[in-house]
XYZ file of C-alpha atoms in Angstrom:
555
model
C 87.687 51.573 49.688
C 86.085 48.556 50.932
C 85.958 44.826 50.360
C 82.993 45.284 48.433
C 84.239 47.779 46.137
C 87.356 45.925 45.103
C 87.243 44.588 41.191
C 88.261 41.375 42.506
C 88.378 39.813 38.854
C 90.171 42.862 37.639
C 92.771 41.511 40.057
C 94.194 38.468 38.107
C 94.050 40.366 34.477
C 96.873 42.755 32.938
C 96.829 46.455 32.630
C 99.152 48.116 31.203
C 98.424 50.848 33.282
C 98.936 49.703 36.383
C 101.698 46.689 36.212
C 102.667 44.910 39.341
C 105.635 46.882 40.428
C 107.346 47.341 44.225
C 105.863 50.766 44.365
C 102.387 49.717 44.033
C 100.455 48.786 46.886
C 99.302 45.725 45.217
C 102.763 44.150 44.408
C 102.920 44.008 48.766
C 99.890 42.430 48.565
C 100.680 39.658 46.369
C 103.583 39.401 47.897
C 101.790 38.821 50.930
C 100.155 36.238 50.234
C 103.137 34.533 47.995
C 104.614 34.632 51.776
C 101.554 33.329 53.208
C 101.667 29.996 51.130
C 105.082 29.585 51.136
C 104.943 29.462 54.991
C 102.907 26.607 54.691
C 104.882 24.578 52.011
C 108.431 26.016 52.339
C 109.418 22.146 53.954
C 108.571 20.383 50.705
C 111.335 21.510 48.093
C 109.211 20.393 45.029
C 106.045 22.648 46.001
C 107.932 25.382 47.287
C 109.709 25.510 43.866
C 106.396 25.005 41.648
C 104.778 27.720 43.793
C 107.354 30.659 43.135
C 107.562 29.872 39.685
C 104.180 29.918 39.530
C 103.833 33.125 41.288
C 106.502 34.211 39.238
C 104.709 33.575 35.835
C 101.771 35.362 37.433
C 104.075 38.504 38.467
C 105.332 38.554 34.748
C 101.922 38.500 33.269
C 100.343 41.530 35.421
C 103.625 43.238 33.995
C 103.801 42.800 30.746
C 101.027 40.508 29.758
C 100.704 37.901 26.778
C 104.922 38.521 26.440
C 104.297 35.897 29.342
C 104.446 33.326 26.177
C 107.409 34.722 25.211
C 108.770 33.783 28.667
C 107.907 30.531 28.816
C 109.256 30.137 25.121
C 112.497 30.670 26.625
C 112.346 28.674 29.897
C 110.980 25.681 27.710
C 113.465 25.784 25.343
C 116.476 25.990 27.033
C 115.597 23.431 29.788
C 115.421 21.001 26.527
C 118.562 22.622 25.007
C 120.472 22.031 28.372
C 119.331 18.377 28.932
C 119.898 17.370 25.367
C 123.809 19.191 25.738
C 124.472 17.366 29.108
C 123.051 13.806 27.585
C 125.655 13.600 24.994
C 129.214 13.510 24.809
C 129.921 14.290 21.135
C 131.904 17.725 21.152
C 129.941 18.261 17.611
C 126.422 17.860 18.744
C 126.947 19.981 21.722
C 128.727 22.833 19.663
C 125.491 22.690 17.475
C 122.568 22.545 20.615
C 125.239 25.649 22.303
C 124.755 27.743 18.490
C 120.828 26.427 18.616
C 120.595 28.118 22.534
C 122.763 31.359 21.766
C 121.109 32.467 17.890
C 117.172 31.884 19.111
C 118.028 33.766 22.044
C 119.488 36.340 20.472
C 116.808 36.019 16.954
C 113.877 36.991 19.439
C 115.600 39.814 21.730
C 117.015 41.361 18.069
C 113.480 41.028 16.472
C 111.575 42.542 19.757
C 114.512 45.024 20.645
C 115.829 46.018 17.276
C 113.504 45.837 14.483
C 112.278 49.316 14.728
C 116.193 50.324 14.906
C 116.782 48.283 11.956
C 114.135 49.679 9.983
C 114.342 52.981 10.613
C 117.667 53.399 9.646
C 117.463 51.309 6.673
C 114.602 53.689 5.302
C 116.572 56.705 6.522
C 119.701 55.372 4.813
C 117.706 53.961 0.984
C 114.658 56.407 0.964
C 112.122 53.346 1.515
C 109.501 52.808 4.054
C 109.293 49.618 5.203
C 107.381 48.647 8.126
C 108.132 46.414 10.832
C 105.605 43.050 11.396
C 104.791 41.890 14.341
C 104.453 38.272 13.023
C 103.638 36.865 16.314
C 100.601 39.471 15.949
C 99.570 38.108 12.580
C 99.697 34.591 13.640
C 97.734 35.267 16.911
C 95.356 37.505 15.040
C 94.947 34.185 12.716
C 94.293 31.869 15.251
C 92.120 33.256 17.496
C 90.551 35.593 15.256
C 91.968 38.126 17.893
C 92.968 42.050 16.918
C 96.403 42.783 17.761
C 98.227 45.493 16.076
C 100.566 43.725 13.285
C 102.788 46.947 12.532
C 104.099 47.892 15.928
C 106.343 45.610 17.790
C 106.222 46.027 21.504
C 109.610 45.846 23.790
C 109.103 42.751 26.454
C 109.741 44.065 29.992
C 112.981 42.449 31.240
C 113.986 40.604 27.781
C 117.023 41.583 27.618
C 117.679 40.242 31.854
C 115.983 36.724 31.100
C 117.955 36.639 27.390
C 121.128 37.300 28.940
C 119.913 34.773 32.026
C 119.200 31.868 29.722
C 122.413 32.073 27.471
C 124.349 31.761 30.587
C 123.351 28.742 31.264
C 123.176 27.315 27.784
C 126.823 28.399 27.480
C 127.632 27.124 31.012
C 126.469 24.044 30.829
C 128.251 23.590 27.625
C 131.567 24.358 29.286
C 130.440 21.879 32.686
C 130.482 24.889 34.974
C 126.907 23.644 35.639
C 124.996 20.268 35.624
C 121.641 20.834 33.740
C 118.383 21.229 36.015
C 116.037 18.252 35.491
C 112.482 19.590 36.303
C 111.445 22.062 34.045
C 109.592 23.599 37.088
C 112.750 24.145 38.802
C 114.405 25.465 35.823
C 111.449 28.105 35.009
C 111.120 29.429 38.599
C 115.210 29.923 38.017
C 114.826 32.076 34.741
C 111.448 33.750 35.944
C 112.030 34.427 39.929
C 109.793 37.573 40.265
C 112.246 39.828 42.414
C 115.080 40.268 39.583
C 112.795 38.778 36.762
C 112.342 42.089 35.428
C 115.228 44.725 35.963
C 118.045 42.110 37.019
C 120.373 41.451 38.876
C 121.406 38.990 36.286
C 121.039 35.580 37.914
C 123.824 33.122 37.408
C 122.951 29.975 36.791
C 126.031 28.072 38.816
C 124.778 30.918 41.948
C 121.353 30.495 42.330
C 120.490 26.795 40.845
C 122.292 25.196 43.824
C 120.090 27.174 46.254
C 116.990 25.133 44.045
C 117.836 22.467 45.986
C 118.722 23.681 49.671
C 115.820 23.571 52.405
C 114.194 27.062 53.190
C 116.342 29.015 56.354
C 116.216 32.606 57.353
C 117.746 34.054 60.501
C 116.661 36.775 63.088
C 119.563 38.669 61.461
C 118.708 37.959 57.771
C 115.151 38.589 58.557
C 116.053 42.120 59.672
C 118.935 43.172 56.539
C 116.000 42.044 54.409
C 113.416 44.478 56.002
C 116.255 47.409 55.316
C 117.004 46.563 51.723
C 113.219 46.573 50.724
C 113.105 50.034 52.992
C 116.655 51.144 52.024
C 115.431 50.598 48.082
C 112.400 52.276 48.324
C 114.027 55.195 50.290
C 116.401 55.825 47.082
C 113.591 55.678 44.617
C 110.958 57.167 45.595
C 112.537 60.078 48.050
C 115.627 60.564 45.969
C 115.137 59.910 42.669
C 111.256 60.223 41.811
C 111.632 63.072 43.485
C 114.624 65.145 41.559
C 113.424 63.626 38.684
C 109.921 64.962 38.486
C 111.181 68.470 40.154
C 114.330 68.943 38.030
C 115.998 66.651 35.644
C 112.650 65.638 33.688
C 112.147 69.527 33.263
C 115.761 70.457 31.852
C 115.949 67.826 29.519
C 112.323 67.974 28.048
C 114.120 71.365 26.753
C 117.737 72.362 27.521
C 117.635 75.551 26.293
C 115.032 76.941 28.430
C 117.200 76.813 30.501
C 121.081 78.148 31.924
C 124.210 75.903 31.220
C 124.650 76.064 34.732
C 121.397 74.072 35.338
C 122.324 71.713 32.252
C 124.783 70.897 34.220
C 123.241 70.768 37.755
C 120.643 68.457 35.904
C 123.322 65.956 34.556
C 124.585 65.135 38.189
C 121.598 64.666 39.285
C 120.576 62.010 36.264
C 123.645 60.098 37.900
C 122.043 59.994 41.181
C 118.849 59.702 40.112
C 119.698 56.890 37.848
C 121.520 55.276 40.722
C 119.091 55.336 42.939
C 116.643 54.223 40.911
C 118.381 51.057 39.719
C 120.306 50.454 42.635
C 117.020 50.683 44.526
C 115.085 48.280 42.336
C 118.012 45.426 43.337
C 118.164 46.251 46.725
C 114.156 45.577 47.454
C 114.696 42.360 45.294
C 117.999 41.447 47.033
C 115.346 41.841 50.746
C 112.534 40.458 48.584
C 114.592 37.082 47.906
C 116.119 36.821 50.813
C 112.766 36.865 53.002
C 112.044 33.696 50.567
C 115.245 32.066 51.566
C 116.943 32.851 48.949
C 120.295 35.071 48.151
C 120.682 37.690 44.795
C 124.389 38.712 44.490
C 125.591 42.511 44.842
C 124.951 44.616 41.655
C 126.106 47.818 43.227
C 129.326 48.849 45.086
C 129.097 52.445 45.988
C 130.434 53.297 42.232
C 130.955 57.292 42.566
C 133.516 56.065 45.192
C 135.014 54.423 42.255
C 138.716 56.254 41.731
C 138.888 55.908 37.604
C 136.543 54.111 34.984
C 137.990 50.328 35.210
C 136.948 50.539 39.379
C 133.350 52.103 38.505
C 132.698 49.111 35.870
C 133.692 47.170 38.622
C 131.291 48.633 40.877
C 128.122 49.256 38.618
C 125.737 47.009 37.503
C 128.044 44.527 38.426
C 125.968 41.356 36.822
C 126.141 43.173 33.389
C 129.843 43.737 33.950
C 130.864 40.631 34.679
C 128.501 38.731 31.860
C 129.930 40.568 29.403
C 133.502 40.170 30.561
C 133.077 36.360 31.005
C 130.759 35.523 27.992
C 132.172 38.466 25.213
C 135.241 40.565 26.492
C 137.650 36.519 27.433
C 135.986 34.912 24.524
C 137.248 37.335 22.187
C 140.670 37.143 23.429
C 140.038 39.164 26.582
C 144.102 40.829 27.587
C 145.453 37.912 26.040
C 145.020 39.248 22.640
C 142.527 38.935 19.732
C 140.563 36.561 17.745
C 138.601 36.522 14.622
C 135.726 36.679 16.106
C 137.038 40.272 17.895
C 137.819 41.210 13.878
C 134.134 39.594 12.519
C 133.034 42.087 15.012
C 134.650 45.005 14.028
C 134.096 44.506 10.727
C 130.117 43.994 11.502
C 130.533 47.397 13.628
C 132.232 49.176 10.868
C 130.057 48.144 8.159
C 126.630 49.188 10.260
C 127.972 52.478 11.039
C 129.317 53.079 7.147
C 125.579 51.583 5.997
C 123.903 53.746 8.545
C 125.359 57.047 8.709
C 126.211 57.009 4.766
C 129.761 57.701 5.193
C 131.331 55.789 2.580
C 134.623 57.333 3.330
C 134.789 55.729 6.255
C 135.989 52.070 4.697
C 139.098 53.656 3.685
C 139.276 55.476 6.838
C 138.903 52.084 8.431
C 141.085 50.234 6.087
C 143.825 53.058 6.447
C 143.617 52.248 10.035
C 144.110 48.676 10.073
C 147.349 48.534 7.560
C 149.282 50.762 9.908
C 147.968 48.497 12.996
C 149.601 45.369 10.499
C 152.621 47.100 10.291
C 152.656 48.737 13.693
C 152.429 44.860 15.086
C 155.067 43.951 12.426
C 157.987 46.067 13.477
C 157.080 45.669 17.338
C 155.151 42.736 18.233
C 154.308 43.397 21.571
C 152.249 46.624 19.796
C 149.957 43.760 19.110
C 148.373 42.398 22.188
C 148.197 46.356 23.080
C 146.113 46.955 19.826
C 143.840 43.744 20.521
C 143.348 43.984 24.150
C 141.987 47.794 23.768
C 139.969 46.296 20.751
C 138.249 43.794 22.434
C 137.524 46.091 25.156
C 135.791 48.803 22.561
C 133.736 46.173 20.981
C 132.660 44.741 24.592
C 131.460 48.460 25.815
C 130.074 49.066 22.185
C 127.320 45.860 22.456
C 126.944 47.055 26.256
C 125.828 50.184 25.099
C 123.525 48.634 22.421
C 122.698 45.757 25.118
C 120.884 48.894 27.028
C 118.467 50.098 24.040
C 117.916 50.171 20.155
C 119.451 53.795 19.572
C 122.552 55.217 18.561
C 122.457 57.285 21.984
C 123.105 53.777 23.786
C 126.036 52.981 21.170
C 127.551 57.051 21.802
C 127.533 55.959 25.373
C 129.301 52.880 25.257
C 131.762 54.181 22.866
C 132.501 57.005 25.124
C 132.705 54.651 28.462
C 135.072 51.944 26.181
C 137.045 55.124 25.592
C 137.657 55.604 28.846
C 138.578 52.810 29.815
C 141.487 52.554 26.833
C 142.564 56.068 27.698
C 142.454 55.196 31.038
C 144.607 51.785 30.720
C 147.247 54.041 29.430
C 147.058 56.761 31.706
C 147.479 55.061 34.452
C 151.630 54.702 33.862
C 152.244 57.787 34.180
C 149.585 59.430 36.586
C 150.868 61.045 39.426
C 147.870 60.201 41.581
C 147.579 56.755 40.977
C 148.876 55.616 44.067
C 148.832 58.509 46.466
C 147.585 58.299 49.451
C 146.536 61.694 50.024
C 142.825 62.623 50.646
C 143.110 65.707 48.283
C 144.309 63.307 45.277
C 141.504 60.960 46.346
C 139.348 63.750 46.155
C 139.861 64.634 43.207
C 139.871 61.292 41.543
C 136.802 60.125 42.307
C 135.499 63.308 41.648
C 136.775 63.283 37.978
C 135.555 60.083 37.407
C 132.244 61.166 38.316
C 132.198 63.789 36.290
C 133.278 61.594 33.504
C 130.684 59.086 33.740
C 127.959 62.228 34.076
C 129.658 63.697 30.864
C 128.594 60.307 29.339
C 124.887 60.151 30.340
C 124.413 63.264 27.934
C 123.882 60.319 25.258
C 122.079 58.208 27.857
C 119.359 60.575 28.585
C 118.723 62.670 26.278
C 115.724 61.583 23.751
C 118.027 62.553 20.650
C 121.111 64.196 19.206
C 119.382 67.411 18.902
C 118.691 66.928 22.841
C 122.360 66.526 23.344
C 123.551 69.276 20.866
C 121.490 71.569 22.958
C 122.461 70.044 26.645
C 126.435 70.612 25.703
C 125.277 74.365 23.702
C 123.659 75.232 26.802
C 126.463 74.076 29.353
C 129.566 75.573 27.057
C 127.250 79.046 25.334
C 124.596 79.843 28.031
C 126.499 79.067 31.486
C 125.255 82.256 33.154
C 127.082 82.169 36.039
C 125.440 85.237 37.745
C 122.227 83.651 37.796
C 123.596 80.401 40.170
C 122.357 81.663 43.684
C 118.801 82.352 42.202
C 119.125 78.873 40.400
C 120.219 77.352 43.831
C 117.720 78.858 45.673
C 114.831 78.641 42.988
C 115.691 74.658 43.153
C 117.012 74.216 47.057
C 114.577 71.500 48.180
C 116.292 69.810 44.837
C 120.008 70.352 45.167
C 119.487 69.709 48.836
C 118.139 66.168 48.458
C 120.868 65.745 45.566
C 123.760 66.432 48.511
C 122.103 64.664 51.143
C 121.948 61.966 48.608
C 125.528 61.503 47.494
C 126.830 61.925 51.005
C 125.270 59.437 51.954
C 126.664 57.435 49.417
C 130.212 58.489 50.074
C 129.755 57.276 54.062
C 132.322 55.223 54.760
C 131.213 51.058 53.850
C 132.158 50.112 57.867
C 129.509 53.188 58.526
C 127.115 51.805 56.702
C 127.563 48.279 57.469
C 126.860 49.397 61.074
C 123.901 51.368 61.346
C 122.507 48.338 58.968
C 123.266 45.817 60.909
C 122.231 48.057 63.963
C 119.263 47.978 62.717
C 118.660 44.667 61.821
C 119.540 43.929 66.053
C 116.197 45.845 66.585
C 113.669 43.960 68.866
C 110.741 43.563 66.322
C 108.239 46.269 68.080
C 110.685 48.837 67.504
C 111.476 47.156 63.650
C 107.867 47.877 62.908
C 108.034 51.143 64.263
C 110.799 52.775 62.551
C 109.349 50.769 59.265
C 105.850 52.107 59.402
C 107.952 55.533 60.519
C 110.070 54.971 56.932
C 107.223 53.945 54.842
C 104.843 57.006 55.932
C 107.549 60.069 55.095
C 108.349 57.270 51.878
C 104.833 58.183 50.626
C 104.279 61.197 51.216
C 106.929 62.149 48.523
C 104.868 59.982 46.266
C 103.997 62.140 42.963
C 100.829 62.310 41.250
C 101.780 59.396 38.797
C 104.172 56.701 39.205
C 107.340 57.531 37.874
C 108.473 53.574 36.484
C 111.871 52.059 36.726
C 114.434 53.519 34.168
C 115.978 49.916 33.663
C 112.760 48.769 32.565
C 112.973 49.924 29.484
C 116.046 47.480 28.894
């Protein structure tokens, strides 16, 4: 390819087919030069600022482009929200601008996110067939006599990050955890910053909105731990996960019963890593992106298959999720203090969904059964009752995770499942005799078992449907054919080979880790280069035939 033959104009207009990603040659590019300018103005706070979030606006429209409105819909109206909140000092009016913030927020991510979910259970449920409208469609097609299809409604990449993003800091600056930004270019390049714009981490506003204002720095040392995140990122994608992915796991779950249980199951562990390493990935190349910009993206990710029972691994995966939800759902509701009525509006929203939806309509006096013998349970011991509310509030929290992840009842399975855990787990705890033994054979085999629980869970996660699932666990617990496992090993050994190197790797020791990064971060920057170019050759030469995309993504 030469200069000449470049569609230079094709450059700066979307494609669906080719969106601006970190395993695309162009997103370097751009990046490039987004480095190249920034050199030049990183001294002058204001223009430094302006020019990310421009950049950033750009990076979201070769991604997902006219949503871009959508975008800037929510950067434009929660900079007003948050300046109106902070310039008034009735309790009322900033009550009313917080409930403003929070329901348009959550009014466009249910509308893009849900209305298909909505609708197609309603017809299931009444025998109708409505049709979703995309009104934003209608009203574009109206204006600018344009021709976009009115009865499909398109999922936003990265709503659901930005969403989450700007309620944070509508709720935060209600509470004075943060003082409101005053330039709205300030505040848009802090919603929109390209690196985690699109598949998180979730930004917090009292984290990142102080570094708006700090001058640009980056040390020798930075410099180099932000060279092997981007490398150590695309290394777990694209070797690791694209790689069992497209060889294996895509395979056994387009159809399960093809083939044995044994490679059901082989397949499941293998989603774990492959879903690790592909999101884990993703936020370490933004964590080096940002930090070559001068700026710093917290941890999502703590080596969670290290994690010893299900509290730990929440505590170590997707640890911006984890943590929003705890601090803006899970304490609001009454956290392990007890409940609240909101934690009961909840569950009575939940119930009546899943009655409306599934058609049970035994389940209200299932439900109501339930709750009398909770009343009296609580009335002849009290201390029942922060028990029964605590576990409560932690169900509902793991339910709207679940649901947080995607419009399908798979997504709500899983977080009921992980919720479960975690209340079976709470109790368990008392009386396990490995809890706090300090032998490596209990160790072992507790982080072992809570691996295999979480893969257990991913059934729901990956599969496509509950017929996918039905015949995953058929498979694994009628078809197990254990005599066929060597020629399954060997037919796949490139596969389960990758899969070990894989999770050893993440079960190194952290110190390990911490010093063969660091080590190479010390590098002079000849050999840096080197072992880079080295990295990024054997990267892409795993590189399949069509880009396998991010699974978070589609959240």
């Amino acid at each position: 390819m030469t200069l000449a033959s470049i569609d230079w104009a094709g450059l700066f207009v979307y494609d669906e087919k080719t969106p601006l990603i970190f395993t695309r040659f162009f997103f370097w590019g751009f990046f490039a030069l987004v480095l190249a300018v920034l050199s030049i103005i990183h001294k002058h706070r204001a223009w430094r600022n302006a020019w990310l979030f421009a950049a950033s606006t750009f990076f979201y429209y070769k991604t997902s482009g006219l949503f871009v409105g959508l975008l800037l819909f929510s950067i434009i109206m929660d900079f007003l929200i948050g300046r109106a909140s902070a310039a008034t000092d009735d309790r009322l009016r900033k009550r009313l601008l917080l409930a403003t913030s929070v329901t348009l927020n959550l009014l466009v991510l249910g509308f893009f996110k849900y209305a298909h979910f909505v609708v197609d259970n309603v017809n299931a449920l009444l025998g109708t067939s409505f049709q979703p409208v995309n009104y934003f469609a209608h009203w574009a097609n109206l204006a600018w006599d344009a021709h976009f299809v009115e009865n499909k409604i398109l999922l936003p990449v990265g709503i659901s990050f930005y969403t989450f993003q700007c309620m944070s800091y509508a709720i935060d600056v209600y509470r004075g955890h943060v003082k409101p930004v005053r330039n709205l270019l300030d505040f848009g390049f802090y919603v929109s910053f390209f690196p985690q714009l699109v598949a998180g981490p979730i930004v917090r506003a009292a984290d990142f909105i102080p570094q708006l204002y700090l001058p640009f720095a980056l040390t020798r040392q930075q410099f180099g731990i932000a060279v092997f995140w981007i490398l150590n990122g695309l290394a777990k994608k694209m070797i690791i996960g694209d790689y069992i992915a497209v060889n294996f796991i895509d395979r056994v779950f387009a159809d399960p019963l093809r083939f044995t249980g044994f490679e059901n199951v082989m397949a499941l562990y293998g989603y774990s890593l492959q879903v690790y390493a592909d999101f884990s990935g993703y936020t370490d190349i933004a964590i080096g992106v940002a930090l070559l910009m001068g700026f710093h993206l917290n941890q999502n990710f703590n080596s969670p298959y290290k994690a010893r029972n299900v509290g730990e691994f929440w505590k170590r995966w997707h640890m911006s999720l984890s943590t929003w939800l705890r601090d803006y759902l899970y304490i609001p509701m009454g956290g392990n203090r007890g409940g609240s009525l909101f934690s009961w509006i909840m569950l009575s929203i939940i119930g009546a969904a899943v009655v409306l939806l599934t058609g049970w309509w035994w389940l209200p006096v299932v439900y109501l059964s339930i709750v009398g013998l909770a009343v009296v349970a609580v009335r002849l011991s009290p201390a029942l009752n922060n028990v029964i509310t605590t576990n409560l509030n932690l169900m509902i929290t793991m339910l709207i995770g679940g649901l947080w992840h995607g419009a399908s009842w798979m997504f709500v399975i899983w977080g009921g499942l992980n919720g479960l855990g975690l209340v079976v787990y709470k109790s368990w705890k008392k009386v396990s005799p490995w809890e706090n033994s300090t032998s490596w054979v209990a160790h072992a085999w507790v982080v072992f078992f809570t691996f295999s629980f979480i893969t257990f869970t991913r059934i729901w996660f990956r599969s496509d449907s509950l017929a996918t699932a039905h015949d995953v666990l058929y498979q694994i617990g009628n078809d197990f054919k254990p005599e066929l496992i060597g020629d399954v090993l060997w037919g796949f050994r490139s596969v389960f080979a990758l899969m070990l190197i894989g999770l050893v790797i993440h079960w190194l020791p952290s110190s390990f880790k911490d010093r063969y990064r660091n080590a190479f971060a010390a590098l002079p920057l000849w050999a840096m280069a080197f072992v880079s170019t080295a990295v990024i050759v054997v990267i892409y030469q795993t590189v399949t035939a069509d880009m396998v995309p991010f699974i978070y993504f589609q959240f």
